[in-house]
Short mmCIF file of C-alpha atoms in Angstrom, two decimals:
data_model
loop_
_atom_site.label_atom_id
_atom_site.label_comp_id
_atom_site.label_asym_id
_atom_site.label_seq_id
_atom_site.Cartn_x
_atom_site.Cartn_y
_atom_site.Cartn_z
CA MET G 85 102.03 72.73 139.72
CA THR G 86 101.38 70.33 136.84
CA PRO G 87 103.80 67.37 136.17
CA HIS G 88 104.59 68.56 132.65
CA LEU G 89 105.59 71.90 134.10
CA ARG G 90 107.74 70.11 136.62
CA ARG G 91 109.37 68.09 133.97
CA THR G 92 110.09 71.08 131.89
CA GLY G 93 111.45 72.80 134.93
CA TRP G 94 113.97 70.05 135.57
CA ILE G 95 114.91 69.86 131.85
CA LEU G 96 115.54 73.66 131.84
CA ALA G 97 117.49 73.49 134.98
CA GLY G 98 119.57 70.77 133.72
CA ALA G 99 120.21 72.57 130.37
CA GLY G 100 121.13 75.66 132.50
CA LEU G 101 123.52 73.64 134.66
CA ALA G 102 125.25 72.25 131.49
CA ALA G 103 125.65 75.74 130.11
CA ILE G 104 127.07 77.11 133.28
CA LEU G 105 129.57 74.42 133.61
CA PHE G 106 130.78 74.69 129.87
CA ALA G 107 130.93 78.54 130.10
CA THR G 108 132.81 78.65 133.40
CA LEU G 109 134.92 75.55 133.77
CA THR G 110 136.81 75.55 130.35
CA PRO G 111 140.30 77.30 130.17
CA ALA G 112 140.08 80.80 128.70
CA PRO G 113 142.72 83.44 127.69
CA GLY G 114 142.75 86.40 129.93
CA SER G 115 144.68 88.20 132.66
CA PRO G 116 144.14 88.19 136.41
CA VAL G 117 141.59 90.72 137.71
CA GLY G 118 143.84 91.70 140.55
CA SER G 119 141.48 91.18 143.44
CA ARG G 120 139.14 88.55 144.48
CA VAL G 121 136.80 90.77 146.64
CA CYS G 122 135.87 93.10 143.67
CA LEU G 123 132.27 93.38 142.67
CA ILE G 124 133.02 94.89 139.10
CA CYS G 125 136.38 93.27 138.23
CA GLY G 126 138.71 93.91 135.22
CA ALA G 127 138.33 96.14 132.11
CA MET G 128 135.30 94.13 131.10
CA GLY G 129 133.80 93.78 134.51
CA GLY G 130 130.41 95.36 133.40
CA VAL G 131 130.17 92.91 130.62
CA ASP G 132 131.09 90.00 132.80
CA ALA G 133 128.54 91.05 135.64
CA ILE G 134 125.59 91.19 133.15
CA LEU G 135 126.70 87.94 131.47
CA ASN G 136 127.06 86.24 134.79
CA VAL G 137 123.48 87.42 135.80
CA LEU G 138 122.13 85.96 132.43
CA LEU G 139 124.08 82.74 132.83
CA PHE G 140 122.20 81.76 135.78
CA VAL G 141 118.72 82.66 134.48
CA PRO G 142 117.76 79.40 133.06
CA PHE G 143 119.02 77.42 136.02
CA GLY G 144 116.92 79.66 138.45
CA ALA G 145 113.84 79.67 136.08
CA GLY G 146 114.01 76.01 135.75
CA LEU G 147 114.04 75.52 139.68
CA ALA G 148 110.94 77.75 139.83
CA LEU G 149 109.03 75.74 137.30
CA ALA G 150 109.98 72.60 139.03
CA GLY G 151 108.28 73.58 142.07
CA VAL G 152 111.49 73.86 144.34
CA ARG G 153 110.97 76.15 147.34
CA PHE G 154 112.55 79.62 147.14
CA ARG G 155 114.93 79.05 150.04
CA TRP G 156 116.23 75.63 148.64
CA ALA G 157 116.47 77.15 145.17
CA ILE G 158 118.63 80.23 146.39
CA LEU G 159 120.79 77.65 148.31
CA LEU G 160 121.31 75.65 145.31
CA VAL G 161 122.10 78.65 143.31
CA ILE G 162 124.77 79.80 145.88
CA LEU G 163 126.17 76.32 146.33
CA LEU G 164 126.68 76.01 142.61
CA SER G 165 128.07 79.38 142.05
CA ALA G 166 130.51 78.78 144.97
CA SER G 167 131.60 75.48 143.58
CA VAL G 168 132.20 76.96 140.22
CA GLU G 169 134.29 79.85 141.75
CA THR G 170 136.30 77.26 143.90
CA THR G 171 137.01 75.13 140.91
CA GLN G 172 137.99 77.95 138.68
CA LEU G 173 141.03 78.57 141.07
CA PHE G 174 142.62 75.66 139.20
CA ILE G 175 141.58 76.32 135.65
CA PRO G 176 143.99 78.44 133.42
CA GLY G 177 142.63 81.78 132.44
CA ARG G 178 139.85 81.85 134.99
CA ASP G 179 139.40 84.04 137.95
CA THR G 180 137.54 83.79 141.20
CA SER G 181 135.86 86.80 142.72
CA LEU G 182 133.11 88.00 145.13
CA GLY G 183 131.64 89.74 142.22
CA ASP G 184 131.04 86.56 140.21
CA LEU G 185 129.42 84.93 143.18
CA THR G 186 127.18 87.88 143.76
CA THR G 187 125.92 88.39 140.12
CA ASN G 188 125.43 84.45 139.72
CA THR G 189 123.20 84.53 142.83
CA ILE G 190 121.26 87.72 141.59
CA GLY G 191 120.75 86.01 138.14
CA GLY G 192 119.34 82.87 139.59
CA ALA G 193 117.18 84.59 142.33
CA LEU G 194 115.85 86.99 139.83
CA ALA G 195 114.82 84.41 137.35
CA TYR G 196 113.09 82.37 140.04
CA TYR G 197 111.11 85.33 141.23
CA VAL G 198 110.13 86.37 137.66
CA VAL G 199 108.83 82.79 136.97
CA TRP G 200 107.22 82.29 140.29
CA SER G 201 105.34 85.74 139.99
CA ALA G 202 104.46 85.10 136.25
CA GLY G 203 100.66 85.38 136.89
CA ALA G 204 101.23 88.94 138.42
CA TRP G 205 102.90 90.33 135.32
CA MET G 206 101.58 88.03 132.51
CA ARG G 207 97.97 88.67 133.51
CA PRO G 208 97.92 91.86 135.58
CA THR G 209 95.05 93.92 136.68
CA PRO G 210 94.61 97.24 134.56
CA HIS G 211 96.03 99.22 137.65
CA HIS G 212 99.04 96.79 138.11
CA ALA G 213 99.57 96.91 134.32
CA ALA G 214 99.82 100.68 134.34
CA VAL G 215 102.40 100.50 137.11
CA LEU G 216 104.43 97.89 135.31
CA GLY G 217 104.28 99.96 132.03
CA VAL G 218 105.59 103.05 133.89
CA THR G 219 108.39 100.89 135.35
CA ALA G 220 109.27 99.31 132.14
CA SER G 221 109.45 102.83 130.40
CA ALA G 222 111.75 104.04 133.14
CA VAL G 223 113.97 101.00 132.57
CA TRP G 224 113.99 101.66 128.86
CA LEU G 225 114.81 105.31 129.27
CA ALA G 226 117.89 104.28 131.50
CA ILE G 227 119.01 101.56 128.88
CA GLN G 228 118.93 104.34 126.20
CA ALA G 229 121.00 106.72 128.49
CA VAL G 230 123.57 104.29 129.29
CA THR G 231 123.91 102.91 125.69
CA ALA G 232 124.12 106.58 124.32
CA PHE G 233 126.73 107.39 126.98
CA SER G 234 128.68 104.21 126.07
CA LEU G 235 128.88 105.17 122.48
CA ALA G 236 129.89 108.70 123.02
CA ALA G 237 133.62 109.90 122.97
CA SER G 238 135.10 110.07 126.28
CA PHE G 239 138.76 111.43 126.13
CA PRO G 240 140.65 111.30 129.54
CA VAL G 241 142.48 114.36 130.94
CA SER G 242 145.91 113.06 130.88
CA THR G 243 149.42 113.10 129.14
CA TYR G 244 149.03 111.54 125.87
CA TYR G 245 151.60 109.22 124.04
CA GLY G 246 151.80 108.41 120.39
CA GLN G 247 152.64 104.76 119.52
CA ILE G 248 153.55 103.80 115.98
CA ALA G 249 153.31 100.03 115.10
CA ARG G 250 154.33 99.09 118.69
CA GLU G 251 154.59 95.62 120.07
CA LEU G 252 151.95 95.55 122.73
CA GLY G 253 150.83 92.54 124.86
CA ASN G 254 147.30 92.66 124.08
CA TYR G 255 147.60 92.96 120.30
CA GLU G 256 149.28 91.50 117.30
CA LEU G 257 152.31 93.28 115.77
CA PHE G 258 151.79 95.05 112.52
CA ARG G 259 153.67 93.39 109.75
CA GLY G 260 154.20 96.11 107.32
CA ARG G 261 156.12 99.53 107.36
CA VAL G 262 154.67 102.69 108.50
CA ILE G 263 155.20 105.80 106.07
CA ALA G 264 153.26 108.38 107.88
CA ALA G 265 150.88 108.96 110.70
CA ASN G 266 148.85 112.03 111.47
CA ILE G 267 146.08 113.63 113.38
CA GLY G 268 144.84 116.17 110.83
CA THR G 269 147.79 117.64 109.31
CA SER G 270 149.98 117.05 112.44
CA PRO G 271 152.17 114.06 112.53
CA VAL G 272 151.67 111.42 115.43
CA PRO G 273 155.05 110.90 117.38
CA ASP G 274 156.35 107.72 118.49
CA SER G 275 156.54 109.26 121.95
CA GLN G 276 154.85 111.82 124.19
CA PHE G 277 152.83 114.47 122.55
CA ALA G 278 154.24 118.15 123.21
CA THR G 279 150.70 119.37 124.04
CA THR G 280 148.05 117.07 125.17
CA ASP G 281 145.21 119.70 125.26
CA SER G 282 145.46 120.35 121.54
CA VAL G 283 145.39 116.60 120.75
CA ALA G 284 142.30 116.17 122.84
CA SER G 285 140.56 119.29 121.46
CA ARG G 286 141.39 118.16 117.79
CA LEU G 287 139.85 114.75 118.45
CA ARG G 288 136.77 116.04 120.08
CA ALA G 289 136.37 118.40 117.03
CA GLY G 290 136.42 115.45 114.68
CA ALA G 291 139.97 115.43 113.35
CA VAL G 292 140.85 112.67 111.03
CA VAL G 293 143.41 110.09 112.17
CA SER G 294 145.30 108.75 109.09
CA THR G 295 148.22 106.65 108.23
CA SER G 296 149.99 105.58 105.13
CA VAL G 297 151.93 102.08 105.05
CA ILE G 298 153.66 99.60 103.02
CA ALA G 299 151.38 96.63 103.30
CA GLY G 300 152.65 93.34 104.95
CA LYS G 301 151.10 89.96 105.58
CA PRO G 302 147.37 90.00 106.67
CA THR G 303 147.25 89.63 110.49
CA ASN G 304 145.13 87.11 112.38
CA ASP G 305 143.80 89.68 115.00
CA ILE G 306 143.98 93.53 115.64
CA ALA G 307 147.41 94.95 114.96
CA PRO G 308 147.61 98.63 115.95
CA ILE G 309 149.36 101.03 113.40
CA VAL G 310 148.66 104.33 115.17
CA ARG G 311 147.82 104.11 118.83
CA ILE G 312 147.31 107.02 121.13
CA ALA G 313 147.41 106.16 124.95
CA ASP G 314 147.27 108.03 128.25
CA ASP G 315 149.81 107.96 131.09
CA GLU G 316 148.21 104.78 132.39
CA GLN G 317 148.42 103.14 128.90
CA ASP G 318 144.77 103.20 128.46
CA GLU G 319 143.80 103.50 124.91
CA VAL G 320 142.56 106.87 123.59
CA VAL G 321 142.79 106.06 119.79
CA LEU G 322 143.52 103.15 117.70
CA LEU G 323 143.94 102.77 113.98
CA GLY G 324 144.96 99.52 112.69
CA GLN G 325 144.70 96.29 110.72
CA SER G 326 142.73 93.13 111.49
CA GLY G 327 143.20 90.49 108.76
CA GLU G 328 142.45 92.28 105.66
CA ASP G 329 140.26 94.90 107.30
CA GLU G 330 140.86 98.46 108.73
CA VAL G 331 139.86 98.91 112.29
CA PHE G 332 139.35 102.09 114.24
CA ARG G 333 138.27 103.12 117.82
CA VAL G 334 138.34 105.98 120.16
CA ALA G 335 137.88 105.96 123.90
CA THR G 336 134.15 106.18 124.90
CA GLY G 337 131.86 105.86 127.59
CA ALA G 338 131.84 102.07 127.39
CA ASP G 339 135.51 102.27 128.73
CA ARG G 340 134.35 103.94 131.95
CA LEU G 341 131.36 101.59 132.49
CA ARG G 342 133.55 98.64 131.74
CA LEU G 343 131.35 97.44 128.82
CA ARG G 344 132.49 96.23 125.43
CA PRO G 345 134.07 99.18 123.76
CA PRO G 346 132.89 99.74 120.15
CA VAL G 347 135.38 98.93 117.44
CA PHE G 348 134.63 99.91 113.74
CA ALA G 349 135.84 98.23 110.64
CA LEU G 350 136.11 98.63 106.94
CA ARG G 351 136.35 95.37 104.96
CA ASP G 352 139.20 94.70 102.24
CA ALA G 353 141.25 97.79 103.18
CA PHE G 354 144.41 95.78 102.85
CA PRO G 355 145.59 93.21 100.27
CA ARG G 356 144.38 89.62 100.48
CA SER G 357 147.76 88.14 100.54
CA GLN G 358 151.39 89.15 101.22
CA GLU G 359 152.39 88.30 97.50
CA ALA G 360 149.50 90.12 95.89
CA GLY G 361 150.26 93.16 98.20
CA ALA G 362 153.86 93.12 98.37
CA GLY G 363 154.98 96.80 98.31
CA SER G 364 151.50 98.19 97.99
CA THR G 365 150.92 101.56 99.66
CA VAL G 366 147.83 101.70 101.73
CA THR G 367 146.37 104.82 103.18
CA ILE G 368 143.58 104.42 105.88
CA THR G 369 141.75 107.03 107.84
CA GLY G 370 139.33 107.10 110.82
CA ARG G 371 137.19 110.09 111.99
CA TYR G 372 134.84 110.22 115.11
CA ARG G 373 132.23 113.03 114.95
CA PRO G 374 129.17 113.19 117.15
CA GLY G 375 126.70 110.70 115.84
CA VAL G 376 128.89 109.11 113.16
CA VAL G 377 132.25 107.33 112.51
CA THR G 378 133.84 107.52 109.03
CA LEU G 379 136.39 105.16 107.71
CA THR G 380 138.34 105.38 104.44
CA ALA G 381 140.87 103.15 102.75
CA LYS G 382 142.86 103.57 99.46
CA ARG G 383 145.38 101.60 97.66
CA ASP G 384 146.34 101.03 94.12
CA ASP G 385 143.57 98.57 93.29
CA PHE G 386 140.90 99.67 95.94
CA ALA G 387 139.11 102.62 97.40
CA GLY G 388 136.47 102.29 100.07
CA ALA G 389 134.48 104.53 102.49
CA ARG G 390 131.90 103.98 104.99
CA ASP G 391 129.89 106.16 107.46
CA ILE G 392 128.51 104.24 110.48
CA SER G 393 125.76 105.84 112.60
CA LEU G 394 126.09 105.76 116.29
CA ALA G 395 122.62 105.03 117.54
CA PRO G 396 121.56 103.41 120.83
CA SER G 397 120.13 100.64 118.84
CA LEU G 398 123.87 99.30 118.74
CA GLY G 399 123.46 98.56 122.52
CA TRP G 400 123.69 94.84 121.94
CA THR G 401 127.36 95.13 120.80
CA LEU G 402 128.24 96.47 124.14
CA LEU G 403 127.25 93.40 126.09
CA LEU G 404 128.79 90.56 123.74
CA PRO G 405 131.35 88.12 125.34
CA PHE G 406 133.64 89.00 122.30
CA GLN G 407 134.60 91.76 120.22
CA TRP G 408 132.23 92.64 117.35
CA PRO G 409 133.65 94.92 114.71
CA ILE G 410 130.98 97.28 113.76
CA GLU G 411 130.68 97.61 109.88
CA GLY G 412 127.15 98.82 109.41
CA THR G 413 126.16 95.62 107.62
CA PRO G 414 122.45 94.34 106.97
CA MET G 415 123.00 91.75 109.58
CA GLU G 416 123.91 94.45 112.31
CA ARG G 417 120.82 96.45 111.20
CA VAL G 418 118.63 93.28 111.74
CA ALA G 419 120.14 92.82 115.24
CA SER G 420 119.55 96.39 116.04
CA PHE G 421 115.98 96.34 115.02
CA LEU G 422 115.42 93.16 117.09
CA TRP G 423 117.24 94.84 120.08
CA THR G 424 114.90 97.87 120.05
CA SER G 425 111.79 95.73 119.36
CA VAL G 426 112.26 93.33 122.17
CA LEU G 427 113.09 96.07 124.63
CA LEU G 428 109.82 97.91 123.90
CA LEU G 429 107.52 94.58 123.59
CA PRO G 430 106.82 94.50 127.34
CA ILE G 431 105.89 98.19 127.46
CA GLY G 432 103.33 97.74 124.53
CA PHE G 433 102.09 94.55 126.37
CA TRP G 434 101.43 96.12 129.59
CA LEU G 435 100.13 99.32 128.17
CA ARG G 436 97.45 97.26 126.24
CA CYS G 437 96.65 95.46 129.52
CA ALA G 438 96.23 98.79 131.28
CA THR G 439 93.75 100.19 128.81
CA ILE G 440 91.83 97.19 127.66
CA ASP G 441 89.32 97.85 130.56
CA ARG G 442 87.29 101.09 130.17
CA GLY G 443 85.85 100.77 133.57
CA ALA G 444 86.61 102.88 136.68
CA GLY G 445 89.93 104.74 136.41
CA GLY G 446 90.28 104.12 132.72
CA ARG G 447 90.90 107.90 131.87
CA VAL G 448 93.58 107.93 134.41
CA ARG G 449 95.25 104.85 132.95
CA MET G 450 94.78 106.30 129.40
CA ALA G 451 96.76 109.38 130.66
CA VAL G 452 99.51 107.13 131.98
CA SER G 453 99.84 105.35 128.88
CA LEU G 454 100.07 108.61 126.90
CA GLY G 455 102.92 109.63 129.24
CA VAL G 456 104.67 106.24 128.87
CA LEU G 457 104.46 106.63 125.07
CA THR G 458 106.04 110.17 125.38
CA VAL G 459 108.92 108.78 127.38
CA VAL G 460 109.47 106.02 124.73
CA CYS G 461 109.63 108.77 122.05
CA LEU G 462 112.07 110.77 124.27
CA GLY G 463 114.29 107.68 124.49
CA LEU G 464 114.33 107.29 120.74
CA ALA G 465 114.84 110.92 119.76
CA TRP G 466 116.05 113.13 122.60
CA VAL G 467 118.21 111.11 124.85
CA PRO G 468 120.71 110.17 122.09
CA LEU G 469 121.09 113.84 121.20
CA VAL G 470 121.79 114.72 124.75
CA TYR G 471 125.00 112.45 124.66
CA GLY G 472 126.05 113.62 121.34
CA VAL G 473 125.16 110.32 119.37
CA SER G 474 122.63 109.65 116.45
CA GLY G 475 118.89 109.99 117.29
CA ALA G 476 116.72 107.17 116.11
CA SER G 477 116.57 106.46 112.34
CA ILE G 478 113.41 105.63 110.41
CA VAL G 479 114.39 101.98 110.98
CA ASP G 480 114.80 102.53 114.83
CA TRP G 481 111.39 104.10 114.83
CA CYS G 482 109.89 101.23 112.75
CA ALA G 483 111.54 98.83 115.24
CA GLY G 484 110.09 100.67 118.23
CA LEU G 485 106.50 100.61 116.62
CA THR G 486 107.07 96.93 115.91
CA GLY G 487 107.87 96.18 119.66
CA LEU G 488 105.00 98.35 120.98
CA ALA G 489 102.47 96.78 118.50
CA GLY G 490 103.77 93.11 119.06
CA GLY G 491 103.41 93.56 122.72
CA ALA G 492 99.74 95.02 122.34
CA LEU G 493 98.73 92.21 120.17
CA LEU G 494 100.10 89.57 122.55
CA ALA G 495 97.99 91.22 125.28
CA SER G 496 94.86 91.31 123.08
CA VAL G 497 95.33 87.71 122.26
CA ALA G 498 95.61 86.83 126.01
CA VAL G 499 92.47 88.85 126.76
CA GLY G 500 90.81 87.01 123.90
CA LYS G 501 91.57 83.77 125.60
CA GLY G 502 89.67 84.91 128.84
CA ALA G 503 92.91 85.94 130.67
CA ARG G 504 91.44 89.31 131.87
CA ALA G 505 91.16 88.01 135.46
CA PRO G 506 94.50 88.25 137.29
CA ARG G 507 96.18 85.05 138.48
CA SER G 508 97.93 84.55 141.76
CA ARG G 509 101.58 84.28 142.13
CA GLY G 510 103.13 80.91 141.42
CA GLN G 511 100.53 79.87 138.79
CA PHE G 512 101.96 79.35 135.35
CA VAL G 513 100.49 79.27 131.90
#
C-alpha cells in the first residue's frame, strides 16, 4: 500500500465520519418507529435501510484504502454505528433500531470488501469478467423489476373512506373551500364509501379524480383536498395543493416496499397570492393509468395539463431522503438518463473485458455477452410492461447505450494501458 493511498484513505474515512455524524446526530422531524428490534422500520423503512448502507460506504472504503485490517475495520464500523444509535436515544426525532445497526455494518463491510478486491473486478480475467457481467445483468434486471413494481398502482383490499379537506397530522390544512369532489362522475363522500369494490375498480380503470375549490392562501407543504384512505388510514389517493402547485398520488408498490412513494405535481395550478386569487374557482384533476399520470388545472387566468410517463428510469426518486414532486421537467429527464447510464456502465465494462481476448473460450464468452445484452434489452422494454408501467423511451434507450458504451470505452482504455493481466486482491490503482 503506497503512502499516498493511505493518506487518501484516512482523508476519505474522516470525511465519511463527518458525514455520518452530521446525518445522524442532528435533530429531525419524525415519528417513533414503534420497535427497536425491527430490521425494516417505519413507513420509509426501505429508503432508510438503503441510505444507511450508503452512508457508511465512504467510511468503510477509506479504512480499506488506509490499510486497516478487515477485522479491525469491521470492529470500528460496528463501534461507530453502536455509538451513533446510543446517542440517538437522546436526540429529538431520532430513533434507534437493530435495523440501523445492521445496515450500517453492511454498508461499511461491503465498501471495505469492494475496495480491497478492486484488482479482481477492475482488471478481471476474461472468464471472471463474463461472470461479473452475468451477475451485474441479473442485478440490473432485479432493479428494473423492483422499480416498475414500485411505480405500478397497488390498491389495497379494504374499506375505503373519503376525506374532504381534513386536518391530518402529517399534512397541512387546506385553506380554501371545497365546492365538489368526484371520482369520474360520482361524488367523493366525507365518510365511508358505500361500495369499496366499485371505487377500487374505477381507480384501476383510470377514473379521473377531480375537485373544484375556492382558492385560499398558498400552503407551505402538501395540503390534501381529496383523500381516500383505507380502514387503517393508509393513503389510497390524494389530490391536493402544495404551495401554488397541484399534487396527486395513488397507492403504489412503493408503499408496500416502504420506498419513497411517487408524488406528481403540476406547477402554478393555484393563484400565487391570497389577494390575487381571492374568490377564484380552481378545478384540478388527477388520473393514473398504466404507464402515465395525467394532471390538469383550470382557473380564470390559467389552464394547464401534463402527462407524466411512468418509466423505471424514475427509480432514483424512490430512494431520496426527501419527497421529490415528479413534474416531468428537463432536470428530471437528465437525472433519469444518468440513473440508467450509471446502472448499465459496469455491464458494458465487464462485457468488454470478457470479449477483448479472442483466445480459448472466446466464442463462449461472446455468446454469454450476447445473452447479457438480451437481458439488458428485456429490462428496458419487457419488464416495465409486465408491471403495467411505461417501457423505455428513446431517451432511455440512448441512456442505456451510453452506459454500455461508456463502460466498454473504460475497459478499452484500461487494456490500452497494459491492464490485461489481472491483479491480486488488495492492490489498488
